[in-house]
Coordinates of C-alpha atoms in Angstrom, one line a residue:
M222 CA -0.2 -0.3 -0.1
P223 CA 1.4 3.3 -0.9
R224 CA 2.1 6.1 2.4
V225 CA 2.4 9.7 1.7
S226 CA 5.4 11.6 3.4
M227 CA 3.9 14.2 5.4
E228 CA 7.2 16.2 5.8
H229 CA 10.7 16.7 4.5
V230 CA 12.8 13.7 5.7
V231 CA 16.0 12.5 4.6
N232 CA 16.3 8.9 5.1
N233 CA 20.0 7.5 4.8
R234 CA 21.1 9.5 1.7
Y235 CA 17.5 9.7 0.5
D236 CA 16.0 12.8 0.5
I237 CA 12.0 12.9 0.2
P238 CA 9.9 15.4 0.6
A239 CA 6.4 16.2 2.0
K240 CA 3.7 15.1 0.4
T241 CA 5.8 12.1 -1.7
R242 CA 3.7 8.9 -2.7
V243 CA 6.1 6.3 -1.3
F244 CA 6.1 2.5 -1.4
V245 CA 8.0 0.2 0.7
N246 CA 9.1 -3.0 -0.8
A247 CA 8.7 -5.3 1.7
W248 CA 9.9 -8.3 -1.0
A249 CA 13.1 -6.7 -1.3
M250 CA 13.0 -6.1 2.8
G251 CA 12.5 -10.0 3.1
T252 CA 15.3 -10.8 0.4
D253 CA 17.9 -8.2 1.4
P254 CA 21.4 -10.5 1.4
E255 CA 22.8 -8.1 4.0
I256 CA 20.0 -8.7 6.4
W257 CA 19.4 -12.6 6.4
E258 CA 21.7 -15.5 5.5
D259 CA 20.5 -17.1 2.1
P260 CA 17.7 -15.2 1.7
E261 CA 16.2 -17.4 -1.2
S262 CA 16.2 -20.6 0.5
F263 CA 12.8 -22.0 3.0
R264 CA 14.2 -22.2 6.1
P265 CA 11.3 -21.8 8.3
E266 CA 13.3 -22.0 11.6
R267 CA 14.1 -18.9 11.0
F268 CA 11.2 -17.9 12.9
L269 CA 10.5 -20.2 15.8
Q270 CA 10.0 -19.4 19.0
G271 CA 12.4 -17.2 20.7
S272 CA 13.9 -16.3 17.4
P273 CA 15.1 -12.2 17.3
I274 CA 12.9 -12.4 14.3
D275 CA 9.7 -10.4 14.9
F276 CA 7.0 -11.3 12.5
K277 CA 4.2 -8.2 13.9
G278 CA 6.3 -5.1 12.9
Q279 CA 8.5 -4.6 15.3
D280 CA 11.6 -5.0 13.1
F281 CA 11.6 -4.0 9.7
E282 CA 13.8 -6.9 8.3
L283 CA 9.9 -8.6 7.9
I284 CA 6.8 -7.1 7.5
P285 CA 4.4 -9.4 6.1
L286 CA 1.2 -7.7 8.4
G287 CA 2.7 -4.1 8.3
A288 CA 4.2 -2.2 11.3
G289 CA 3.5 0.7 13.4
R290 CA 0.1 2.7 13.7
R291 CA -1.0 0.9 10.2
I292 CA -0.4 -2.4 11.7
C293 CA -3.1 -5.2 10.0
A294 CA -6.2 -4.7 12.5
G295 CA -6.9 -8.5 12.0
M296 CA -3.1 -9.5 12.5
N297 CA -4.2 -11.9 16.0
F298 CA -7.5 -13.1 14.3
G299 CA -5.5 -14.7 11.6
I300 CA -2.4 -15.7 13.1
A301 CA -5.3 -17.8 15.5
A302 CA -7.2 -19.0 12.4
V303 CA -3.9 -20.4 10.6
E304 CA -2.3 -21.5 13.5
L305 CA -5.8 -23.5 14.1
A306 CA -6.0 -24.7 11.1
M307 CA -3.0 -26.0 11.0
A308 CA -2.5 -27.8 13.8
Q309 CA -6.4 -29.9 12.8
L310 CA -5.2 -30.7 9.4
L311 CA -1.1 -31.8 11.4
H312 CA -3.3 -34.0 13.8
S313 CA -6.0 -35.4 11.7
F314 CA -4.1 -36.4 8.5
D315 CA -0.4 -38.3 8.0
W316 CA 0.7 -36.8 4.9
E317 CA 2.6 -38.5 1.9
L318 CA 4.2 -37.5 -1.4
P319 CA 2.0 -39.7 -4.3
P320 CA 3.8 -42.8 -5.6
G321 CA 6.7 -42.5 -7.4
V322 CA 7.4 -38.7 -5.9
T323 CA 10.8 -38.4 -4.2
A324 CA 11.6 -35.0 -1.8
K325 CA 14.0 -34.1 -4.5
D326 CA 11.2 -34.0 -7.1
L327 CA 9.8 -31.2 -5.5
D328 CA 10.1 -27.7 -7.3
M329 CA 10.1 -25.1 -4.8
T330 CA 10.5 -22.1 -7.3
E331 CA 8.5 -19.1 -6.6
V332 CA 6.4 -16.7 -8.6
F333 CA 6.2 -13.2 -7.7
G334 CA 3.1 -11.5 -7.5
I335 CA 0.8 -9.9 -4.3
T336 CA 1.4 -12.9 -2.5
M337 CA 3.9 -15.8 -2.8
H338 CA 3.1 -18.8 -4.2
R339 CA 4.7 -21.7 -5.4
K340 CA 5.2 -21.9 -9.8
I341 CA 4.3 -25.4 -9.5
G342 CA 1.4 -26.7 -6.9
L343 CA 2.3 -29.5 -4.2
V344 CA 0.7 -32.6 -4.7
V345 CA 0.1 -34.9 -1.4
L346 CA -1.8 -37.3 0.0
A347 CA -4.1 -36.9 3.4
K348 CA -4.5 -40.3 4.9
P349 CA -6.9 -39.9 8.0
R350 CA -5.5 -40.6 11.7
F351 CA -8.3 -42.0 12.9
P352 CA -10.8 -44.3 11.6

């Protein structure tokens, strides 16, 4: 979402006059090799509990839900809903790759857009854990 600067600001070497439309490139921040070690690799352990990375907008390395006064109003509900759905799926099913497919066969290439998604969809088999 674009923002408009309220007053003249000098940030690092950038001179931003008042009333300038500014776009925050969250994707570039999230893939900056000066901030992230091996930024293009899928490494979810970066965000485990106790990690110094805060996805809630306090650290500006990662701001998927915005930051400051304009942070996502539904953030807490969204986080709870995703965690509940994921917990239910993991609890209720055993997950396997289709016959003949190995982990090495998976293409984890992403496609850039409003949201990030895989170029080729992931196909898995969900087997009910409970009869």
